mmCIF file of C-alpha atoms in Angstrom:
data_model
loop_
_atom_site.group_PDB
_atom_site.id
_atom_site.type_symbol
_atom_site.label_atom_id
_atom_site.label_comp_id
_atom_site.label_asym_id
_atom_site.label_seq_id
_atom_site.Cartn_x
_atom_site.Cartn_y
_atom_site.Cartn_z
ATOM 1 C CA UNK A 3 -13.099 -64.648 -15.068
ATOM 2 C CA UNK A 4 -12.682 -60.831 -15.508
ATOM 3 C CA UNK A 5 -15.717 -59.953 -17.009
ATOM 4 C CA UNK A 6 -16.456 -56.159 -16.623
ATOM 5 C CA UNK A 7 -14.121 -53.597 -17.571
ATOM 6 C CA UNK A 8 -16.487 -50.679 -16.469
ATOM 7 C CA UNK A 9 -15.179 -50.308 -13.034
ATOM 8 C CA UNK A 10 -11.464 -49.481 -14.720
ATOM 9 C CA UNK A 11 -12.949 -46.725 -16.707
ATOM 10 C CA UNK A 12 -12.745 -43.288 -15.009
ATOM 11 C CA UNK A 13 -15.040 -41.717 -17.474
ATOM 12 C CA UNK A 14 -17.814 -44.060 -17.022
ATOM 13 C CA UNK A 15 -17.385 -43.843 -13.189
ATOM 14 C CA UNK A 16 -17.522 -40.125 -13.414
ATOM 15 C CA UNK A 17 -20.708 -40.181 -15.426
ATOM 16 C CA UNK A 18 -22.509 -42.514 -13.004
ATOM 17 C CA UNK A 19 -24.978 -41.577 -9.989
ATOM 18 C CA UNK A 20 -23.484 -41.639 -6.614
ATOM 19 C CA UNK A 21 -24.598 -45.084 -5.353
ATOM 20 C CA UNK A 22 -23.369 -46.650 -8.862
ATOM 21 C CA UNK A 23 -19.890 -44.781 -8.449
ATOM 22 C CA UNK A 24 -19.525 -46.618 -5.175
ATOM 23 C CA UNK A 25 -20.640 -49.865 -6.665
ATOM 24 C CA UNK A 26 -18.123 -49.761 -9.532
ATOM 25 C CA UNK A 27 -15.283 -48.589 -7.317
ATOM 26 C CA UNK A 28 -16.149 -51.567 -4.752
ATOM 27 C CA UNK A 29 -15.980 -53.978 -7.915
ATOM 28 C CA UNK A 30 -12.483 -52.549 -9.138
ATOM 29 C CA UNK A 31 -11.261 -53.330 -5.754
ATOM 30 C CA UNK A 32 -12.431 -56.623 -5.472
ATOM 31 C CA UNK A 33 -11.614 -57.447 -9.062
ATOM 32 C CA UNK A 34 -7.937 -56.462 -8.317
ATOM 33 C CA UNK A 35 -8.055 -58.243 -4.976
ATOM 34 C CA UNK A 36 -9.216 -61.720 -6.741
ATOM 35 C CA UNK A 37 -6.466 -61.576 -9.350
ATOM 36 C CA UNK A 38 -3.811 -61.184 -6.838
ATOM 37 C CA UNK A 39 -5.244 -64.244 -4.818
ATOM 38 C CA UNK A 40 -6.101 -66.580 -7.614
ATOM 39 C CA UNK A 41 -4.014 -69.587 -9.139
ATOM 40 C CA UNK A 42 -5.200 -68.807 -12.591
ATOM 41 C CA UNK A 43 -7.065 -66.008 -13.926
ATOM 42 C CA UNK A 44 -9.061 -66.181 -17.462
ATOM 43 C CA UNK A 45 -9.591 -63.094 -19.515
ATOM 44 C CA UNK A 46 -11.853 -63.032 -22.437
ATOM 45 C CA UNK A 47 -10.008 -60.185 -24.537
ATOM 46 C CA UNK A 48 -6.560 -58.864 -24.846
ATOM 47 C CA UNK A 49 -7.813 -55.720 -24.009
ATOM 48 C CA UNK A 50 -8.770 -56.582 -20.394
ATOM 49 C CA UNK A 51 -5.014 -58.088 -19.997
ATOM 50 C CA UNK A 52 -3.615 -54.956 -21.148
ATOM 51 C CA UNK A 53 -5.746 -52.852 -18.959
ATOM 52 C CA UNK A 54 -4.656 -55.109 -15.837
ATOM 53 C CA UNK A 55 -0.838 -54.848 -16.755
ATOM 54 C CA UNK A 56 -1.376 -50.878 -16.861
ATOM 55 C CA UNK A 57 -2.356 -51.290 -13.176
ATOM 56 C CA UNK A 58 0.974 -53.064 -12.454
ATOM 57 C CA UNK A 59 -0.490 -56.391 -11.888
ATOM 58 C CA UNK A 60 1.541 -59.615 -12.455
ATOM 59 C CA UNK A 61 -0.213 -61.689 -14.968
ATOM 60 C CA UNK A 62 1.811 -64.877 -15.424
ATOM 61 C CA UNK A 63 -1.187 -66.855 -14.448
ATOM 62 C CA UNK A 64 -3.391 -65.107 -17.308
ATOM 63 C CA UNK A 65 -5.403 -67.125 -19.920
ATOM 64 C CA UNK A 66 -6.970 -65.539 -22.724
ATOM 65 C CA UNK A 67 -10.163 -67.296 -23.787
ATOM 66 C CA UNK A 68 -12.473 -65.566 -25.918
ATOM 67 C CA UNK A 69 -16.461 -66.017 -25.785
ATOM 68 C CA UNK A 70 -18.511 -68.088 -28.286
ATOM 69 C CA UNK A 71 -21.880 -67.623 -30.051
ATOM 70 C CA UNK A 72 -24.767 -69.884 -30.073
ATOM 71 C CA UNK A 73 -24.476 -71.705 -33.392
ATOM 72 C CA UNK A 74 -27.989 -73.013 -33.610
ATOM 73 C CA UNK A 75 -29.453 -69.377 -33.359
ATOM 74 C CA UNK A 76 -26.919 -67.231 -34.884
ATOM 75 C CA UNK A 77 -26.069 -68.079 -38.161
ATOM 76 C CA UNK A 78 -26.744 -66.893 -41.959
ATOM 77 C CA UNK A 79 -29.521 -69.149 -43.088
ATOM 78 C CA UNK A 80 -32.343 -67.660 -41.092
ATOM 79 C CA UNK A 81 -35.917 -68.906 -41.586
ATOM 80 C CA UNK A 82 -37.153 -66.488 -44.362
ATOM 81 C CA UNK A 83 -40.822 -66.623 -43.144
ATOM 82 C CA UNK A 84 -39.926 -66.031 -39.575
ATOM 83 C CA UNK A 85 -37.681 -62.934 -40.728
ATOM 84 C CA UNK A 86 -40.514 -61.345 -42.572
ATOM 85 C CA UNK A 87 -42.723 -61.928 -39.280
ATOM 86 C CA UNK A 88 -40.107 -59.780 -37.375
ATOM 87 C CA UNK A 89 -39.937 -57.297 -39.693
ATOM 88 C CA UNK A 90 -43.703 -57.332 -39.695
ATOM 89 C CA UNK A 91 -44.196 -57.265 -36.191
ATOM 90 C CA UNK A 92 -41.857 -54.209 -35.854
ATOM 91 C CA UNK A 93 -42.910 -52.599 -38.794
ATOM 92 C CA UNK A 94 -39.344 -52.787 -40.305
ATOM 93 C CA UNK A 95 -38.001 -52.390 -43.910
ATOM 94 C CA UNK A 96 -35.095 -50.852 -44.318
ATOM 95 C CA UNK A 97 -32.900 -50.008 -40.991
ATOM 96 C CA UNK A 98 -29.543 -49.381 -39.375
ATOM 97 C CA UNK A 99 -29.355 -51.491 -36.231
ATOM 98 C CA UNK A 100 -27.651 -51.014 -32.765
ATOM 99 C CA UNK A 101 -28.200 -53.638 -30.026
ATOM 100 C CA UNK A 102 -26.977 -53.277 -26.477
ATOM 101 C CA UNK A 103 -28.529 -52.196 -23.104
ATOM 102 C CA UNK A 104 -28.714 -48.496 -22.566
ATOM 103 C CA UNK A 105 -26.049 -47.119 -20.735
ATOM 104 C CA UNK A 106 -24.143 -43.732 -21.449
ATOM 105 C CA UNK A 107 -21.140 -45.415 -22.126
ATOM 106 C CA UNK A 108 -22.926 -47.433 -24.857
ATOM 107 C CA UNK A 109 -22.958 -44.214 -26.859
ATOM 108 C CA UNK A 110 -26.713 -44.525 -28.068
ATOM 109 C CA UNK A 111 -26.885 -40.613 -28.098
ATOM 110 C CA UNK A 112 -24.033 -40.040 -30.277
ATOM 111 C CA UNK A 113 -25.418 -42.631 -32.936
ATOM 112 C CA UNK A 114 -28.746 -40.680 -32.837
ATOM 113 C CA UNK A 115 -26.774 -37.593 -33.474
ATOM 114 C CA UNK A 116 -24.770 -39.002 -36.298
ATOM 115 C CA UNK A 117 -28.139 -40.195 -37.613
ATOM 116 C CA UNK A 118 -29.842 -37.109 -37.388
ATOM 117 C CA UNK A 119 -26.870 -35.288 -39.573
ATOM 118 C CA UNK A 120 -27.336 -37.950 -42.349
ATOM 119 C CA UNK A 121 -31.297 -39.082 -42.195
ATOM 120 C CA UNK A 122 -32.261 -36.246 -44.910
ATOM 121 C CA UNK A 123 -29.272 -37.280 -47.111
ATOM 122 C CA UNK A 124 -29.963 -41.086 -47.223
ATOM 123 C CA UNK A 125 -33.265 -43.103 -48.512
ATOM 124 C CA UNK A 126 -36.100 -41.678 -46.306
ATOM 125 C CA UNK A 127 -37.288 -45.196 -45.685
ATOM 126 C CA UNK A 128 -34.293 -46.096 -43.844
ATOM 127 C CA UNK A 129 -34.824 -46.058 -39.907
ATOM 128 C CA UNK A 130 -32.591 -46.267 -36.934
ATOM 129 C CA UNK A 131 -33.680 -49.149 -35.010
ATOM 130 C CA UNK A 132 -32.252 -49.422 -31.124
ATOM 131 C CA UNK A 133 -32.581 -52.473 -29.358
ATOM 132 C CA UNK A 134 -31.919 -52.891 -25.539
ATOM 133 C CA UNK A 135 -33.125 -52.599 -21.972
ATOM 134 C CA UNK A 136 -32.645 -48.944 -20.493
ATOM 135 C CA UNK A 137 -30.700 -48.723 -17.396
ATOM 136 C CA UNK A 138 -30.554 -44.848 -17.194
ATOM 137 C CA UNK A 139 -34.033 -43.177 -17.770
ATOM 138 C CA UNK A 140 -32.281 -39.656 -17.516
ATOM 139 C CA UNK A 141 -30.136 -40.565 -20.686
ATOM 140 C CA UNK A 142 -33.309 -41.861 -22.486
ATOM 141 C CA UNK A 143 -35.317 -38.675 -21.713
ATOM 142 C CA UNK A 144 -32.396 -36.632 -23.080
ATOM 143 C CA UNK A 145 -32.161 -38.683 -26.340
ATOM 144 C CA UNK A 146 -36.042 -38.453 -26.737
ATOM 145 C CA UNK A 147 -35.894 -34.655 -26.171
ATOM 146 C CA UNK A 148 -33.202 -34.202 -28.865
ATOM 147 C CA UNK A 149 -35.341 -36.570 -31.233
ATOM 148 C CA UNK A 150 -38.503 -34.601 -30.725
ATOM 149 C CA UNK A 151 -36.444 -31.144 -30.939
ATOM 150 C CA UNK A 152 -35.163 -31.879 -34.590
ATOM 151 C CA UNK A 153 -38.488 -33.639 -35.438
ATOM 152 C CA UNK A 154 -37.366 -37.259 -36.686
ATOM 153 C CA UNK A 155 -39.168 -39.227 -34.505
ATOM 154 C CA UNK A 156 -40.726 -41.431 -37.121
ATOM 155 C CA UNK A 157 -37.038 -42.179 -38.078
ATOM 156 C CA UNK A 158 -35.917 -43.508 -34.629
ATOM 157 C CA UNK A 159 -37.366 -46.548 -33.095
ATOM 158 C CA UNK A 160 -36.728 -47.782 -29.601
ATOM 159 C CA UNK A 161 -37.767 -51.391 -29.423
ATOM 160 C CA UNK A 162 -36.803 -52.096 -25.944
ATOM 161 C CA UNK A 163 -35.578 -55.365 -24.786
ATOM 162 C CA UNK A 164 -36.566 -57.838 -27.519
ATOM 163 C CA UNK A 165 -36.398 -61.764 -27.209
ATOM 164 C CA UNK A 166 -33.207 -63.363 -27.699
ATOM 165 C CA UNK A 167 -34.572 -65.518 -30.397
ATOM 166 C CA UNK A 168 -35.604 -62.490 -32.450
ATOM 167 C CA UNK A 169 -32.009 -61.157 -32.618
ATOM 168 C CA UNK A 170 -30.823 -63.332 -35.519
ATOM 169 C CA UNK A 171 -33.558 -62.042 -37.524
ATOM 170 C CA UNK A 172 -32.981 -58.404 -36.847
ATOM 171 C CA UNK A 173 -29.043 -58.969 -37.463
ATOM 172 C CA UNK A 174 -29.930 -60.758 -40.601
ATOM 173 C CA UNK A 175 -32.100 -58.083 -41.781
ATOM 174 C CA UNK A 176 -30.417 -54.842 -41.106
ATOM 175 C CA UNK A 177 -28.704 -52.564 -43.787
ATOM 176 C CA UNK A 178 -25.988 -52.054 -41.252
ATOM 177 C CA UNK A 179 -24.915 -52.855 -37.980
ATOM 178 C CA UNK A 180 -23.412 -49.918 -36.038
ATOM 179 C CA UNK A 181 -21.816 -50.554 -32.855
ATOM 180 C CA UNK A 182 -20.585 -47.405 -31.007
ATOM 181 C CA UNK A 183 -19.823 -48.553 -27.506
ATOM 182 C CA UNK A 184 -16.841 -46.943 -25.604
ATOM 183 C CA UNK A 185 -16.211 -49.714 -23.135
ATOM 184 C CA UNK A 186 -16.661 -53.608 -23.776
ATOM 185 C CA UNK A 187 -14.591 -56.681 -22.776
ATOM 186 C CA UNK A 188 -15.538 -59.347 -25.269
ATOM 187 C CA UNK A 189 -18.805 -58.037 -26.859
ATOM 188 C CA UNK A 190 -20.825 -61.003 -27.380
ATOM 189 C CA UNK A 191 -23.471 -58.816 -29.390
ATOM 190 C CA UNK A 192 -20.584 -58.316 -32.183
ATOM 191 C CA UNK A 193 -19.907 -62.024 -32.276
ATOM 192 C CA UNK A 194 -23.626 -63.003 -33.148
ATOM 193 C CA UNK A 195 -24.030 -59.968 -35.508
ATOM 194 C CA UNK A 196 -20.980 -61.366 -37.209
ATOM 195 C CA UNK A 197 -22.358 -64.892 -37.399
ATOM 196 C CA UNK A 198 -25.418 -63.787 -38.913
ATOM 197 C CA UNK A 199 -23.488 -62.052 -41.708
ATOM 198 C CA UNK A 200 -24.155 -58.381 -40.684
ATOM 199 C CA UNK A 201 -22.167 -55.604 -42.275
ATOM 200 C CA UNK A 202 -20.575 -54.002 -39.431
ATOM 201 C CA UNK A 203 -19.565 -50.282 -38.460
ATOM 202 C CA UNK A 204 -17.592 -50.291 -35.192
ATOM 203 C CA UNK A 205 -16.309 -47.849 -32.489
ATOM 204 C CA UNK A 206 -12.501 -47.977 -33.094
ATOM 205 C CA UNK A 207 -12.010 -48.380 -29.145
ATOM 206 C CA UNK A 208 -10.660 -51.907 -28.149
ATOM 207 C CA UNK A 209 -11.624 -54.648 -27.866
ATOM 208 C CA UNK A 210 -13.803 -53.959 -30.723
ATOM 209 C CA UNK A 211 -10.904 -54.216 -33.377
ATOM 210 C CA UNK A 212 -9.795 -57.015 -31.450
ATOM 211 C CA UNK A 213 -13.098 -59.020 -32.017
ATOM 212 C CA UNK A 214 -14.030 -57.831 -35.479
ATOM 213 C CA UNK A 215 -10.505 -57.634 -36.933
ATOM 214 C CA UNK A 216 -11.076 -56.803 -40.789
ATOM 215 C CA UNK A 217 -15.034 -57.591 -40.830
ATOM 216 C CA UNK A 218 -15.688 -53.894 -40.047
ATOM 217 C CA UNK A 219 -15.279 -50.284 -40.616
ATOM 218 C CA UNK A 220 -14.280 -48.288 -37.761
ATOM 219 C CA UNK A 221 -15.056 -44.877 -36.698
ATOM 220 C CA UNK A 222 -14.345 -42.485 -33.536
ATOM 221 C CA UNK A 223 -17.497 -43.211 -31.112
ATOM 222 C CA UNK A 224 -17.321 -39.864 -29.541
ATOM 223 C CA UNK A 225 -17.570 -37.790 -32.860
ATOM 224 C CA UNK A 226 -20.996 -37.989 -34.711
ATOM 225 C CA UNK A 227 -19.750 -36.216 -37.620
ATOM 226 C CA UNK A 228 -17.185 -38.969 -38.590
ATOM 227 C CA UNK A 229 -19.772 -41.561 -37.431
ATOM 228 C CA UNK A 230 -22.276 -40.171 -39.831
ATOM 229 C CA UNK A 231 -19.628 -39.917 -42.595
ATOM 230 C CA UNK A 232 -19.012 -43.362 -42.296
ATOM 231 C CA UNK A 233 -22.484 -44.644 -41.897
ATOM 232 C CA UNK A 234 -23.401 -42.407 -45.072
ATOM 233 C CA UNK A 235 -20.294 -43.608 -47.570
ATOM 234 C CA UNK A 236 -20.846 -47.361 -46.237
ATOM 235 C CA UNK A 237 -24.606 -47.606 -46.728
ATOM 236 C CA UNK A 238 -24.327 -46.220 -50.419
ATOM 237 C CA UNK A 239 -21.447 -48.845 -51.177
ATOM 238 C CA UNK A 240 -23.196 -52.077 -52.312
ATOM 239 C CA UNK A 241 -19.822 -53.590 -53.036
ATOM 240 C CA UNK A 242 -18.341 -52.906 -49.566
ATOM 241 C CA UNK A 243 -21.564 -54.226 -47.962
ATOM 242 C CA UNK A 244 -21.423 -57.565 -49.680
ATOM 243 C CA UNK A 245 -17.445 -57.643 -48.807
ATOM 244 C CA UNK A 246 -18.201 -56.748 -45.074
ATOM 245 C CA UNK A 247 -21.213 -59.667 -45.080
ATOM 246 C CA UNK A 248 -18.547 -62.357 -46.414
ATOM 247 C CA UNK A 249 -15.871 -61.193 -43.945
ATOM 248 C CA UNK A 250 -18.350 -61.114 -40.837
ATOM 249 C CA UNK A 251 -19.285 -64.669 -41.602
ATOM 250 C CA UNK A 252 -15.848 -65.875 -41.870
ATOM 251 C CA UNK A 253 -14.667 -63.913 -38.796
ATOM 252 C CA UNK A 254 -17.252 -65.550 -36.764
ATOM 253 C CA UNK A 255 -15.892 -68.885 -37.137
ATOM 254 C CA UNK A 256 -13.150 -67.825 -34.739
ATOM 255 C CA UNK A 257 -15.412 -67.821 -31.725
ATOM 256 C CA UNK A 258 -17.018 -71.214 -30.600
ATOM 257 C CA UNK A 259 -18.243 -72.082 -26.985
ATOM 258 C CA UNK A 260 -16.841 -75.686 -27.823
ATOM 259 C CA UNK A 261 -13.494 -74.241 -27.858
ATOM 260 C CA UNK A 262 -14.018 -71.891 -24.717
ATOM 261 C CA UNK A 263 -15.195 -74.913 -23.019
ATOM 262 C CA UNK A 264 -12.284 -77.062 -23.941
ATOM 263 C CA UNK A 265 -9.913 -74.258 -22.930
ATOM 264 C CA UNK A 266 -11.599 -73.416 -19.642
ATOM 265 C CA UNK A 267 -11.341 -77.119 -18.627
ATOM 266 C CA UNK A 268 -7.626 -77.273 -19.303
ATOM 267 C CA UNK A 269 -7.212 -74.115 -17.027
ATOM 268 C CA UNK A 270 -9.146 -75.872 -14.285
ATOM 269 C CA UNK A 271 -7.163 -78.684 -14.637
ATOM 270 C CA UNK A 272 -3.769 -76.980 -14.501
ATOM 271 C CA UNK A 273 -5.137 -74.866 -11.250
ATOM 272 C CA UNK A 274 -5.559 -78.154 -9.246
#
């Protein structure tokens, strides 16, 4: 199974520290060697297949199987009392949400820059809530310095890593779920957010459009100005938000672990 596409993105490699550069380059070589030797290869997005074909690899043995979601956790009918408890725990009322581990290619900084452009144009109670484990302290320090210099610390909340069980309540409570990442394979976070009916704004880089289809409004993740404009236009359009919520729920039905397991077993059986 091909899971990690970061080793195939030169921009990501160039931005990493020396030891991480070597790690990613080694992963790339090992992945290519594994594809060449395997009887069958499972891909979790069309984007991954496209990237491997661009390397000149023969993919007659390729199989596309999307990830699913935990249907007991991620659904629209979350417990309202628990939802309120989570809101009280993190002091959340009106907020825009982004969930991901903190790496440079996840584009947290661009989202913060975009929010800085509109935080005085939208309801001043709306906060930007960022959830995820930090893997780059230098990057985090750069963001915090930017936030302090522009004096909007009270509008941006880094919650760090929250429990998996709390995520559905955050997805279900947010005004918008914004996903500005520049490199993904099959982003489970988007699938889970859709399953909870979150209205989604997303990076226009594949595989995000492949995952969300018409359940998201797309923007250029490298342009904070267009990102800010997309957020500002959407958050004030109640009809669009309701439409996005409905389409998210419908789109999430396409992603099932039950189907993923069945299809994976078929691949195993055909490889024997």
